[in-house]
Amino acid sequence: FVLGDVLDSRTWKYYKDADVVYHFAALSALPVCQSHPRDAVDVNVGGLASVLEGARIHGVKRVVFASTSATYERNKEPVLSEDLDVKPTLLYSLTKQQGELLMRAYRDVYGLETVVLRFFNVYGPHQDFRRRSPPFTSYVSRELAHRRAPVLHGDGTQARDYVHVRDLMRLAMLVMTAPEADGETFNIASGKAYSVNAMYDIMAAAANATDVRPVYHEATRFWDAYPELFAGTRPIKKEILQKEVMKTTTGSHDKAERLLRWRPEVSMEEGLAELVFYVKKAIEAGKDKDAAPVAWK
């Protein structure tokens, strides 16, 4: 393991004997990116540019880039596939779209092999439940382990496509060498959308905490923790935040299945039970000392 900065060219020396580089580093929390646009662009776009340049100079054969389903932000199709136009406006998704364009440019101009993976909502063991704005699944798992009522935003009917980390890593490994993957973009999705309420019920049952019921707040309240977004003469539009929180997304994995014979294997019930167990054991081992009861991302 090497601790370094993706913007630092001194890390390029570690690419010398590498055939493939996976670039998964990013500033990813939506409100953090939106409230710190320069940092988001520097890390998410500049960081990738640095990785690509280092890979080009040191003879890396292929770069695999973690993009996001958030690039589909303004699409209204019920199932999202890789051939759709992406025209995002929020900072996080916009920087990831720019990253995809950079990947294409380095392939076209330098002949570097590239693969783009659009992650849908990833969950599973080892997901950080201690940070200020944890992902929904690890946040709820943590609160249930403490028998605290989680704070949920909206009415719980919003739904997302969740993919287990083991399924994600299987596809990530497949694209390492597959000739069919070069120059392609793949969704990493389950093909099913689960509502917040449905997922909460599964996690509560797995935690033996069905008597612990969530507290619902208005959809946009989560963003209120970032007052800089509402400062100045042009605050962020509330309707955009409402739409972002309450959206339903479902991804197609047909392309990955057709070209790479990949399909998701971990069921939601199995995956969430595994996550709940992991968080419970981590808390019992005293690994949540920094965790504050905050709302989910």
PDB file of C-alpha atoms in Angstrom:
ATOM      1  CA  PHE A   1       0.000   0.000   0.000  1.00  0.00           C
ATOM      2  CA  VAL A   2       1.287   3.450  -0.926  1.00  0.00           C
ATOM      3  CA  LEU A   3      -0.271   6.562   0.607  1.00  0.00           C
ATOM      4  CA  GLY A   4      -0.200   9.271  -2.013  1.00  0.00           C
ATOM      5  CA  ASP A   5      -2.038  12.034  -3.833  1.00  0.00           C
ATOM      6  CA  VAL A   6      -3.557  11.331  -7.256  1.00  0.00           C
ATOM      7  CA  LEU A   7      -2.518  14.851  -8.276  1.00  0.00           C
ATOM      8  CA  ASP A   8       1.127  14.201  -7.384  1.00  0.00           C
ATOM      9  CA  SER A   9       3.290  13.106 -10.321  1.00  0.00           C
ATOM     10  CA  ARG A  10       5.770  11.569  -7.875  1.00  0.00           C
ATOM     11  CA  THR A  11       3.385   8.620  -7.568  1.00  0.00           C
ATOM     12  CA  TRP A  12       3.853   7.801 -11.253  1.00  0.00           C
ATOM     13  CA  LYS A  13       6.979   5.760 -10.478  1.00  0.00           C
ATOM     14  CA  TYR A  14       4.713   3.050  -9.071  1.00  0.00           C
ATOM     15  CA  TYR A  15       3.155   2.580 -12.519  1.00  0.00           C
ATOM     16  CA  LYS A  16       6.447   1.393 -14.055  1.00  0.00           C
ATOM     17  CA  ASP A  17       5.820  -2.351 -13.922  1.00  0.00           C
ATOM     18  CA  ALA A  18       2.018  -2.203 -14.032  1.00  0.00           C
ATOM     19  CA  ASP A  19      -0.045  -3.536 -16.916  1.00  0.00           C
ATOM     20  CA  VAL A  20      -3.362  -2.176 -15.602  1.00  0.00           C
ATOM     21  CA  VAL A  21      -4.222   0.775 -13.355  1.00  0.00           C
ATOM     22  CA  TYR A  22      -7.584   0.990 -11.567  1.00  0.00           C
ATOM     23  CA  HIS A  23      -8.516   4.580 -10.771  1.00  0.00           C
ATOM     24  CA  PHE A  24     -11.223   4.517  -8.091  1.00  0.00           C
ATOM     25  CA  ALA A  25     -10.160   7.583  -6.061  1.00  0.00           C
ATOM     26  CA  ALA A  26     -12.588  10.510  -6.005  1.00  0.00           C
ATOM     27  CA  LEU A  27     -14.350  13.155  -4.004  1.00  0.00           C
ATOM     28  CA  SER A  28     -17.744  11.461  -4.144  1.00  0.00           C
ATOM     29  CA  ALA A  29     -20.237  12.892  -1.644  1.00  0.00           C
ATOM     30  CA  LEU A  30     -22.708  14.933  -3.706  1.00  0.00           C
ATOM     31  CA  PRO A  31     -23.137  17.844  -1.269  1.00  0.00           C
ATOM     32  CA  VAL A  32     -19.386  18.024  -0.614  1.00  0.00           C
ATOM     33  CA  CYS A  33     -18.672  18.277  -4.344  1.00  0.00           C
ATOM     34  CA  GLN A  34     -21.457  20.804  -4.832  1.00  0.00           C
ATOM     35  CA  SER A  35     -20.276  23.008  -1.972  1.00  0.00           C
ATOM     36  CA  HIS A  36     -16.572  22.706  -2.905  1.00  0.00           C
ATOM     37  CA  PRO A  37     -16.610  22.847  -6.721  1.00  0.00           C
ATOM     38  CA  ARG A  38     -12.938  23.656  -7.164  1.00  0.00           C
ATOM     39  CA  ASP A  39     -11.875  20.707  -5.007  1.00  0.00           C
ATOM     40  CA  ALA A  40     -14.272  18.433  -6.896  1.00  0.00           C
ATOM     41  CA  VAL A  41     -12.837  19.439 -10.267  1.00  0.00           C
ATOM     42  CA  ASP A  42      -9.228  19.288  -9.044  1.00  0.00           C
ATOM     43  CA  VAL A  43      -9.556  15.789  -7.569  1.00  0.00           C
ATOM     44  CA  ASN A  44     -12.050  14.149  -9.896  1.00  0.00           C
ATOM     45  CA  VAL A  45     -10.898  15.608 -13.210  1.00  0.00           C
ATOM     46  CA  GLY A  46      -7.338  16.698 -12.463  1.00  0.00           C
ATOM     47  CA  GLY A  47      -6.641  13.514 -10.516  1.00  0.00           C
ATOM     48  CA  LEU A  48      -7.721  11.340 -13.423  1.00  0.00           C
ATOM     49  CA  ALA A  49      -5.686  13.446 -15.865  1.00  0.00           C
ATOM     50  CA  SER A  50      -2.639  12.868 -13.674  1.00  0.00           C
ATOM     51  CA  VAL A  51      -3.262   9.106 -13.530  1.00  0.00           C
ATOM     52  CA  LEU A  52      -3.721   8.901 -17.303  1.00  0.00           C
ATOM     53  CA  GLU A  53      -0.562  10.894 -17.955  1.00  0.00           C
ATOM     54  CA  GLY A  54       1.462   8.703 -15.616  1.00  0.00           C
ATOM     55  CA  ALA A  55       0.038   5.589 -17.249  1.00  0.00           C
ATOM     56  CA  ARG A  56       0.888   6.916 -20.719  1.00  0.00           C
ATOM     57  CA  ILE A  57       4.464   7.789 -19.829  1.00  0.00           C
ATOM     58  CA  HIS A  58       5.256   4.531 -18.030  1.00  0.00           C
ATOM     59  CA  GLY A  59       3.777   2.112 -20.540  1.00  0.00           C
ATOM     60  CA  VAL A  60       0.652   0.993 -18.711  1.00  0.00           C
ATOM     61  CA  LYS A  61      -1.514  -0.989 -21.107  1.00  0.00           C
ATOM     62  CA  ARG A  62      -4.995  -0.279 -19.692  1.00  0.00           C
ATOM     63  CA  VAL A  63      -6.692   2.124 -17.267  1.00  0.00           C
ATOM     64  CA  VAL A  64     -10.015   1.258 -15.611  1.00  0.00           C
ATOM     65  CA  PHE A  65     -12.000   4.252 -14.336  1.00  0.00           C
ATOM     66  CA  ALA A  66     -14.770   4.288 -11.743  1.00  0.00           C
ATOM     67  CA  SER A  67     -17.512   6.542 -13.071  1.00  0.00           C
ATOM     68  CA  THR A  68     -21.050   6.688 -11.719  1.00  0.00           C
ATOM     69  CA  SER A  69     -24.703   6.144 -12.490  1.00  0.00           C
ATOM     70  CA  ALA A  70     -25.122   9.788 -11.444  1.00  0.00           C
ATOM     71  CA  THR A  71     -24.068  10.737 -14.979  1.00  0.00           C
ATOM     72  CA  TYR A  72     -27.601   9.667 -15.997  1.00  0.00           C
ATOM     73  CA  GLU A  73     -28.912  12.432 -13.713  1.00  0.00           C
ATOM     74  CA  ARG A  74     -31.356  14.042 -16.177  1.00  0.00           C
ATOM     75  CA  ASN A  75     -32.466  10.926 -18.066  1.00  0.00           C
ATOM     76  CA  LYS A  76     -36.096   9.929 -17.603  1.00  0.00           C
ATOM     77  CA  GLU A  77     -35.950   6.415 -19.073  1.00  0.00           C
ATOM     78  CA  PRO A  78     -37.157   3.712 -16.647  1.00  0.00           C
ATOM     79  CA  VAL A  79     -34.052   1.592 -17.302  1.00  0.00           C
ATOM     80  CA  LEU A  80     -30.697   3.287 -17.852  1.00  0.00           C
ATOM     81  CA  SER A  81     -28.356   1.855 -20.484  1.00  0.00           C
ATOM     82  CA  GLU A  82     -24.906   2.903 -21.631  1.00  0.00           C
ATOM     83  CA  ASP A  83     -26.068   4.192 -25.017  1.00  0.00           C
ATOM     84  CA  LEU A  84     -28.140   7.018 -23.513  1.00  0.00           C
ATOM     85  CA  ASP A  85     -26.929  10.614 -23.720  1.00  0.00           C
ATOM     86  CA  VAL A  86     -25.600  11.925 -20.417  1.00  0.00           C
ATOM     87  CA  LYS A  87     -25.998  15.622 -19.628  1.00  0.00           C
ATOM     88  CA  PRO A  88     -25.513  16.008 -15.865  1.00  0.00           C
ATOM     89  CA  THR A  89     -25.590  19.352 -14.076  1.00  0.00           C
ATOM     90  CA  LEU A  90     -24.660  18.575 -10.448  1.00  0.00           C
ATOM     91  CA  LEU A  91     -20.931  18.882  -9.752  1.00  0.00           C
ATOM     92  CA  TYR A  92     -20.147  15.280  -8.814  1.00  0.00           C
ATOM     93  CA  SER A  93     -21.811  13.729 -11.836  1.00  0.00           C
ATOM     94  CA  LEU A  94     -20.435  16.469 -14.087  1.00  0.00           C
ATOM     95  CA  THR A  95     -16.842  15.761 -13.013  1.00  0.00           C
ATOM     96  CA  LYS A  96     -17.353  12.056 -13.661  1.00  0.00           C
ATOM     97  CA  GLN A  97     -18.711  12.766 -17.132  1.00  0.00           C
ATOM     98  CA  GLN A  98     -15.639  14.882 -17.816  1.00  0.00           C
ATOM     99  CA  GLY A  99     -13.543  11.962 -16.621  1.00  0.00           C
ATOM    100  CA  GLU A 100     -15.209   9.698 -19.161  1.00  0.00           C
ATOM    101  CA  LEU A 101     -14.344  12.188 -21.908  1.00  0.00           C
ATOM    102  CA  LEU A 102     -10.723  12.264 -20.732  1.00  0.00           C
ATOM    103  CA  MET A 103     -10.583   8.476 -20.903  1.00  0.00           C
ATOM    104  CA  ARG A 104     -11.851   8.563 -24.481  1.00  0.00           C
ATOM    105  CA  ALA A 105      -9.337  11.266 -25.417  1.00  0.00           C
ATOM    106  CA  TYR A 106      -6.360   9.293 -24.101  1.00  0.00           C
ATOM    107  CA  ARG A 107      -7.515   6.231 -26.000  1.00  0.00           C
ATOM    108  CA  ASP A 108      -8.011   8.150 -29.244  1.00  0.00           C
ATOM    109  CA  VAL A 109      -4.855  10.262 -29.040  1.00  0.00           C
ATOM    110  CA  TYR A 110      -2.355   7.885 -27.407  1.00  0.00           C
ATOM    111  CA  GLY A 111      -3.758   4.404 -27.983  1.00  0.00           C
ATOM    112  CA  LEU A 112      -4.098   3.739 -24.249  1.00  0.00           C
ATOM    113  CA  GLU A 113      -6.657   1.011 -23.567  1.00  0.00           C
ATOM    114  CA  THR A 114      -9.486   2.336 -21.382  1.00  0.00           C
ATOM    115  CA  VAL A 115     -12.544   0.931 -19.624  1.00  0.00           C
ATOM    116  CA  VAL A 116     -15.238   3.005 -17.889  1.00  0.00           C
ATOM    117  CA  LEU A 117     -17.348   1.412 -15.151  1.00  0.00           C
ATOM    118  CA  ARG A 118     -20.489   3.278 -14.124  1.00  0.00           C
ATOM    119  CA  PHE A 119     -21.075   2.213 -10.533  1.00  0.00           C
ATOM    120  CA  PHE A 120     -24.666   2.207  -9.380  1.00  0.00           C
ATOM    121  CA  ASN A 121     -25.237   2.223  -5.600  1.00  0.00           C
ATOM    122  CA  VAL A 122     -22.580  -0.042  -4.112  1.00  0.00           C
ATOM    123  CA  TYR A 123     -23.010  -1.681  -0.715  1.00  0.00           C
ATOM    124  CA  GLY A 124     -21.447  -4.458   1.318  1.00  0.00           C
ATOM    125  CA  PRO A 125     -19.039  -5.203   4.176  1.00  0.00           C
ATOM    126  CA  HIS A 126     -16.215  -2.747   4.911  1.00  0.00           C
ATOM    127  CA  GLN A 127     -18.314   0.186   3.716  1.00  0.00           C
ATOM    128  CA  ASP A 128     -17.461   3.089   6.011  1.00  0.00           C
ATOM    129  CA  PHE A 129     -20.234   3.677   8.543  1.00  0.00           C
ATOM    130  CA  ARG A 130     -18.303   6.221  10.630  1.00  0.00           C
ATOM    131  CA  ARG A 131     -17.948   9.202   8.331  1.00  0.00           C
ATOM    132  CA  ARG A 132     -19.981  12.395   8.545  1.00  0.00           C
ATOM    133  CA  SER A 133     -22.358  11.393   5.738  1.00  0.00           C
ATOM    134  CA  PRO A 134     -22.326   7.598   5.451  1.00  0.00           C
ATOM    135  CA  PRO A 135     -24.048   5.801   2.579  1.00  0.00           C
ATOM    136  CA  PHE A 136     -27.653   4.867   3.329  1.00  0.00           C
ATOM    137  CA  THR A 137     -27.097   1.144   3.913  1.00  0.00           C
ATOM    138  CA  SER A 138     -24.151   1.452   6.301  1.00  0.00           C
ATOM    139  CA  TYR A 139     -25.775   4.384   8.113  1.00  0.00           C
ATOM    140  CA  VAL A 140     -28.970   2.430   8.782  1.00  0.00           C
ATOM    141  CA  SER A 141     -26.977  -0.663   9.785  1.00  0.00           C
ATOM    142  CA  ARG A 142     -25.073   1.428  12.321  1.00  0.00           C
ATOM    143  CA  GLU A 143     -28.159   3.042  13.803  1.00  0.00           C
ATOM    144  CA  LEU A 144     -29.957  -0.303  14.098  1.00  0.00           C
ATOM    145  CA  ALA A 145     -26.932  -1.831  15.832  1.00  0.00           C
ATOM    146  CA  HIS A 146     -27.231   0.947  18.434  1.00  0.00           C
ATOM    147  CA  ARG A 147     -31.042   0.621  18.444  1.00  0.00           C
ATOM    148  CA  ARG A 148     -31.349   4.273  17.431  1.00  0.00           C
ATOM    149  CA  ALA A 149     -34.089   5.473  15.092  1.00  0.00           C
ATOM    150  CA  PRO A 150     -32.474   6.357  11.744  1.00  0.00           C
ATOM    151  CA  VAL A 151     -33.344   9.673  10.136  1.00  0.00           C
ATOM    152  CA  LEU A 152     -34.550   9.161   6.556  1.00  0.00           C
ATOM    153  CA  HIS A 153     -35.259  11.876   4.016  1.00  0.00           C
ATOM    154  CA  GLY A 154     -38.427  11.909   1.962  1.00  0.00           C
ATOM    155  CA  ASP A 155     -41.215   9.370   2.412  1.00  0.00           C
ATOM    156  CA  GLY A 156     -39.076   6.316   1.668  1.00  0.00           C
ATOM    157  CA  THR A 157     -40.650   5.544  -1.694  1.00  0.00           C
ATOM    158  CA  GLN A 158     -37.588   6.698  -3.649  1.00  0.00           C
ATOM    159  CA  ALA A 159     -35.720   3.704  -5.048  1.00  0.00           C
ATOM    160  CA  ARG A 160     -32.198   2.958  -6.237  1.00  0.00           C
ATOM    161  CA  ASP A 161     -30.409   0.137  -8.007  1.00  0.00           C
ATOM    162  CA  TYR A 162     -28.004  -1.425  -5.505  1.00  0.00           C
ATOM    163  CA  VAL A 163     -25.133  -3.736  -6.428  1.00  0.00           C
ATOM    164  CA  HIS A 164     -23.109  -5.761  -3.935  1.00  0.00           C
ATOM    165  CA  VAL A 165     -19.381  -5.089  -3.729  1.00  0.00           C
ATOM    166  CA  ARG A 166     -18.540  -8.729  -4.563  1.00  0.00           C
ATOM    167  CA  ASP A 167     -20.519  -8.504  -7.786  1.00  0.00           C
ATOM    168  CA  LEU A 168     -18.827  -5.207  -8.583  1.00  0.00           C
ATOM    169  CA  MET A 169     -15.367  -6.667  -8.047  1.00  0.00           C
ATOM    170  CA  ARG A 170     -16.116  -9.660 -10.260  1.00  0.00           C
ATOM    171  CA  LEU A 171     -16.839  -7.317 -13.155  1.00  0.00           C
ATOM    172  CA  ALA A 172     -13.877  -5.098 -12.294  1.00  0.00           C
ATOM    173  CA  MET A 173     -11.612  -8.150 -12.516  1.00  0.00           C
ATOM    174  CA  LEU A 174     -13.164  -9.290 -15.793  1.00  0.00           C
ATOM    175  CA  VAL A 175     -12.372  -6.005 -17.532  1.00  0.00           C
ATOM    176  CA  MET A 176      -8.720  -6.192 -16.504  1.00  0.00           C
ATOM    177  CA  THR A 177      -7.757  -8.255 -19.543  1.00  0.00           C
ATOM    178  CA  ALA A 178     -10.892  -8.866 -21.627  1.00  0.00           C
ATOM    179  CA  PRO A 179     -10.257  -7.658 -25.201  1.00  0.00           C
ATOM    180  CA  GLU A 180     -14.002  -6.960 -25.533  1.00  0.00           C
ATOM    181  CA  ALA A 181     -13.818  -4.376 -22.735  1.00  0.00           C
ATOM    182  CA  ASP A 182     -11.328  -2.005 -24.354  1.00  0.00           C
ATOM    183  CA  GLY A 183     -12.890   1.354 -25.153  1.00  0.00           C
ATOM    184  CA  GLU A 184     -16.205   0.382 -23.597  1.00  0.00           C
ATOM    185  CA  THR A 185     -18.435   1.752 -20.852  1.00  0.00           C
ATOM    186  CA  PHE A 186     -20.268  -0.698 -18.592  1.00  0.00           C
ATOM    187  CA  ASN A 187     -22.994  -0.221 -16.015  1.00  0.00           C
ATOM    188  CA  ILE A 188     -22.396  -2.166 -12.812  1.00  0.00           C
ATOM    189  CA  ALA A 189     -26.012  -2.576 -11.785  1.00  0.00           C
ATOM    190  CA  SER A 190     -28.354  -5.229 -10.435  1.00  0.00           C
ATOM    191  CA  GLY A 191     -31.183  -4.359 -12.815  1.00  0.00           C
ATOM    192  CA  LYS A 192     -33.599  -3.928  -9.890  1.00  0.00           C
ATOM    193  CA  ALA A 193     -34.623  -0.873  -7.876  1.00  0.00           C
ATOM    194  CA  TYR A 194     -35.388  -1.183  -4.160  1.00  0.00           C
ATOM    195  CA  SER A 195     -37.155   1.533  -2.207  1.00  0.00           C
ATOM    196  CA  VAL A 196     -35.707   3.022   0.957  1.00  0.00           C
ATOM    197  CA  ASN A 197     -38.622   1.580   2.919  1.00  0.00           C
ATOM    198  CA  ALA A 198     -38.164  -1.928   1.517  1.00  0.00           C
ATOM    199  CA  MET A 199     -34.447  -1.903   2.249  1.00  0.00           C
ATOM    200  CA  TYR A 200     -35.012  -0.569   5.739  1.00  0.00           C
ATOM    201  CA  ASP A 201     -37.376  -3.439   6.501  1.00  0.00           C
ATOM    202  CA  ILE A 202     -34.821  -5.993   5.270  1.00  0.00           C
ATOM    203  CA  MET A 203     -32.070  -4.464   7.416  1.00  0.00           C
ATOM    204  CA  ALA A 204     -34.292  -4.146  10.484  1.00  0.00           C
ATOM    205  CA  ALA A 205     -35.229  -7.825  10.212  1.00  0.00           C
ATOM    206  CA  ALA A 206     -31.576  -8.834   9.806  1.00  0.00           C
ATOM    207  CA  ALA A 207     -30.672  -6.779  12.893  1.00  0.00           C
ATOM    208  CA  ASN A 208     -33.568  -8.194  14.958  1.00  0.00           C
ATOM    209  CA  ALA A 209     -34.742  -4.607  15.362  1.00  0.00           C
ATOM    210  CA  THR A 210     -38.098  -4.488  13.604  1.00  0.00           C
ATOM    211  CA  ASP A 211     -39.447  -2.494  16.554  1.00  0.00           C
ATOM    212  CA  VAL A 212     -37.031   0.366  15.783  1.00  0.00           C
ATOM    213  CA  ARG A 213     -38.821   2.634  13.324  1.00  0.00           C
ATOM    214  CA  PRO A 214     -37.212   5.424  11.301  1.00  0.00           C
ATOM    215  CA  VAL A 215     -37.931   9.131  11.597  1.00  0.00           C
ATOM    216  CA  TYR A 216     -38.826  10.804   8.296  1.00  0.00           C
ATOM    217  CA  HIS A 217     -37.749  14.329   7.433  1.00  0.00           C
ATOM    218  CA  GLU A 218     -38.419  16.392   4.321  1.00  0.00           C
ATOM    219  CA  ALA A 219     -36.414  15.288   1.312  1.00  0.00           C
ATOM    220  CA  THR A 220     -34.093  18.292   1.062  1.00  0.00           C
ATOM    221  CA  ARG A 221     -33.233  18.564   4.750  1.00  0.00           C
ATOM    222  CA  PHE A 222     -30.038  16.517   4.370  1.00  0.00           C
ATOM    223  CA  TRP A 223     -28.546  19.281   2.234  1.00  0.00           C
ATOM    224  CA  ASP A 224     -29.226  21.865   4.952  1.00  0.00           C
ATOM    225  CA  ALA A 225     -26.038  20.656   6.644  1.00  0.00           C
ATOM    226  CA  TYR A 226     -24.155  22.466   3.865  1.00  0.00           C
ATOM    227  CA  PRO A 227     -25.144  26.144   4.360  1.00  0.00           C
ATOM    228  CA  GLU A 228     -22.653  27.357   1.759  1.00  0.00           C
ATOM    229  CA  LEU A 229     -25.000  25.987  -0.917  1.00  0.00           C
ATOM    230  CA  PHE A 230     -27.658  28.465   0.167  1.00  0.00           C
ATOM    231  CA  ALA A 231     -25.384  31.469   0.665  1.00  0.00           C
ATOM    232  CA  GLY A 232     -25.042  34.456  -1.637  1.00  0.00           C
ATOM    233  CA  THR A 233     -27.495  35.890  -4.116  1.00  0.00           C
ATOM    234  CA  ARG A 234     -27.987  32.617  -6.043  1.00  0.00           C
ATOM    235  CA  PRO A 235     -28.656  29.709  -3.672  1.00  0.00           C
ATOM    236  CA  ILE A 236     -29.017  26.216  -5.054  1.00  0.00           C
ATOM    237  CA  LYS A 237     -32.507  25.453  -6.351  1.00  0.00           C
ATOM    238  CA  LYS A 238     -34.557  23.419  -3.881  1.00  0.00           C
ATOM    239  CA  GLU A 239     -36.442  21.674  -6.672  1.00  0.00           C
ATOM    240  CA  ILE A 240     -33.183  20.179  -7.960  1.00  0.00           C
ATOM    241  CA  LEU A 241     -32.383  18.797  -4.516  1.00  0.00           C
ATOM    242  CA  GLN A 242     -35.922  17.428  -4.133  1.00  0.00           C
ATOM    243  CA  LYS A 243     -35.660  15.656  -7.474  1.00  0.00           C
ATOM    244  CA  GLU A 244     -32.218  14.238  -6.645  1.00  0.00           C
ATOM    245  CA  VAL A 245     -33.333  12.777  -3.313  1.00  0.00           C
ATOM    246  CA  MET A 246     -36.646  11.369  -4.517  1.00  0.00           C
ATOM    247  CA  LYS A 247     -35.545   9.877  -7.836  1.00  0.00           C
ATOM    248  CA  THR A 248     -35.806   6.211  -8.771  1.00  0.00           C
ATOM    249  CA  THR A 249     -32.976   4.660 -10.783  1.00  0.00           C
ATOM    250  CA  THR A 250     -32.633   1.249 -12.402  1.00  0.00           C
ATOM    251  CA  GLY A 251     -29.630   0.233 -14.464  1.00  0.00           C
ATOM    252  CA  SER A 252     -29.336  -2.239 -17.296  1.00  0.00           C
ATOM    253  CA  HIS A 253     -26.524  -4.797 -17.110  1.00  0.00           C
ATOM    254  CA  ASP A 254     -27.329  -6.274 -20.526  1.00  0.00           C
ATOM    255  CA  LYS A 255     -24.095  -5.010 -22.075  1.00  0.00           C
ATOM    256  CA  ALA A 256     -21.869  -6.582 -19.410  1.00  0.00           C
ATOM    257  CA  GLU A 257     -23.810  -9.814 -19.745  1.00  0.00           C
ATOM    258  CA  ARG A 258     -23.569  -9.810 -23.536  1.00  0.00           C
ATOM    259  CA  LEU A 259     -19.862  -8.963 -23.842  1.00  0.00           C
ATOM    260  CA  LEU A 260     -18.436 -10.408 -20.626  1.00  0.00           C
ATOM    261  CA  ARG A 261     -21.071 -12.931 -19.472  1.00  0.00           C
ATOM    262  CA  TRP A 262     -21.402 -11.086 -16.158  1.00  0.00           C
ATOM    263  CA  ARG A 263     -24.548 -11.091 -14.063  1.00  0.00           C
ATOM    264  CA  PRO A 264     -25.083  -9.989 -10.449  1.00  0.00           C
ATOM    265  CA  GLU A 265     -25.316 -12.950  -8.074  1.00  0.00           C
ATOM    266  CA  VAL A 266     -25.791 -11.584  -4.542  1.00  0.00           C
ATOM    267  CA  SER A 267     -29.442 -11.115  -3.545  1.00  0.00           C
ATOM    268  CA  MET A 268     -30.502  -8.011  -1.647  1.00  0.00           C
ATOM    269  CA  GLU A 269     -31.521 -10.076   1.384  1.00  0.00           C
ATOM    270  CA  GLU A 270     -28.175 -11.888   1.511  1.00  0.00           C
ATOM    271  CA  GLY A 271     -26.129  -8.762   0.897  1.00  0.00           C
ATOM    272  CA  LEU A 272     -27.878  -6.572   3.459  1.00  0.00           C
ATOM    273  CA  ALA A 273     -27.762  -9.298   6.114  1.00  0.00           C
ATOM    274  CA  GLU A 274     -24.015  -9.560   5.523  1.00  0.00           C
ATOM    275  CA  LEU A 275     -23.583  -5.788   5.873  1.00  0.00           C
ATOM    276  CA  VAL A 276     -25.695  -5.607   9.040  1.00  0.00           C
ATOM    277  CA  PHE A 277     -23.600  -8.409  10.573  1.00  0.00           C
ATOM    278  CA  TYR A 278     -20.337  -6.706   9.596  1.00  0.00           C
ATOM    279  CA  VAL A 279     -21.349  -3.343  11.105  1.00  0.00           C
ATOM    280  CA  LYS A 280     -22.612  -5.005  14.296  1.00  0.00           C
ATOM    281  CA  LYS A 281     -19.324  -6.874  14.779  1.00  0.00           C
ATOM    282  CA  ALA A 282     -17.278  -3.758  14.011  1.00  0.00           C
ATOM    283  CA  ILE A 283     -19.203  -1.777  16.628  1.00  0.00           C
ATOM    284  CA  GLU A 284     -18.800  -4.550  19.185  1.00  0.00           C
ATOM    285  CA  ALA A 285     -15.055  -4.374  18.517  1.00  0.00           C
ATOM    286  CA  GLY A 286     -15.102  -0.648  19.289  1.00  0.00           C
ATOM    287  CA  LYS A 287     -14.544   0.540  15.734  1.00  0.00           C
ATOM    288  CA  ASP A 288     -17.223   3.231  15.748  1.00  0.00           C
ATOM    289  CA  LYS A 289     -15.640   5.690  18.166  1.00  0.00           C
ATOM    290  CA  ASP A 290     -15.777   8.499  15.616  1.00  0.00           C
ATOM    291  CA  ALA A 291     -19.342   7.792  14.542  1.00  0.00           C
ATOM    292  CA  ALA A 292     -21.880  10.534  15.210  1.00  0.00           C
ATOM    293  CA  PRO A 293     -25.636   9.997  14.718  1.00  0.00           C
ATOM    294  CA  VAL A 294     -26.021  11.851  11.426  1.00  0.00           C
ATOM    295  CA  ALA A 295     -28.345  11.449   8.485  1.00  0.00           C
ATOM    296  CA  TRP A 296     -27.645   9.330   5.447  1.00  0.00           C
ATOM    297  CA  LYS A 297     -26.341  10.483   2.086  1.00  0.00           C
TER     298      LYS A 297
END
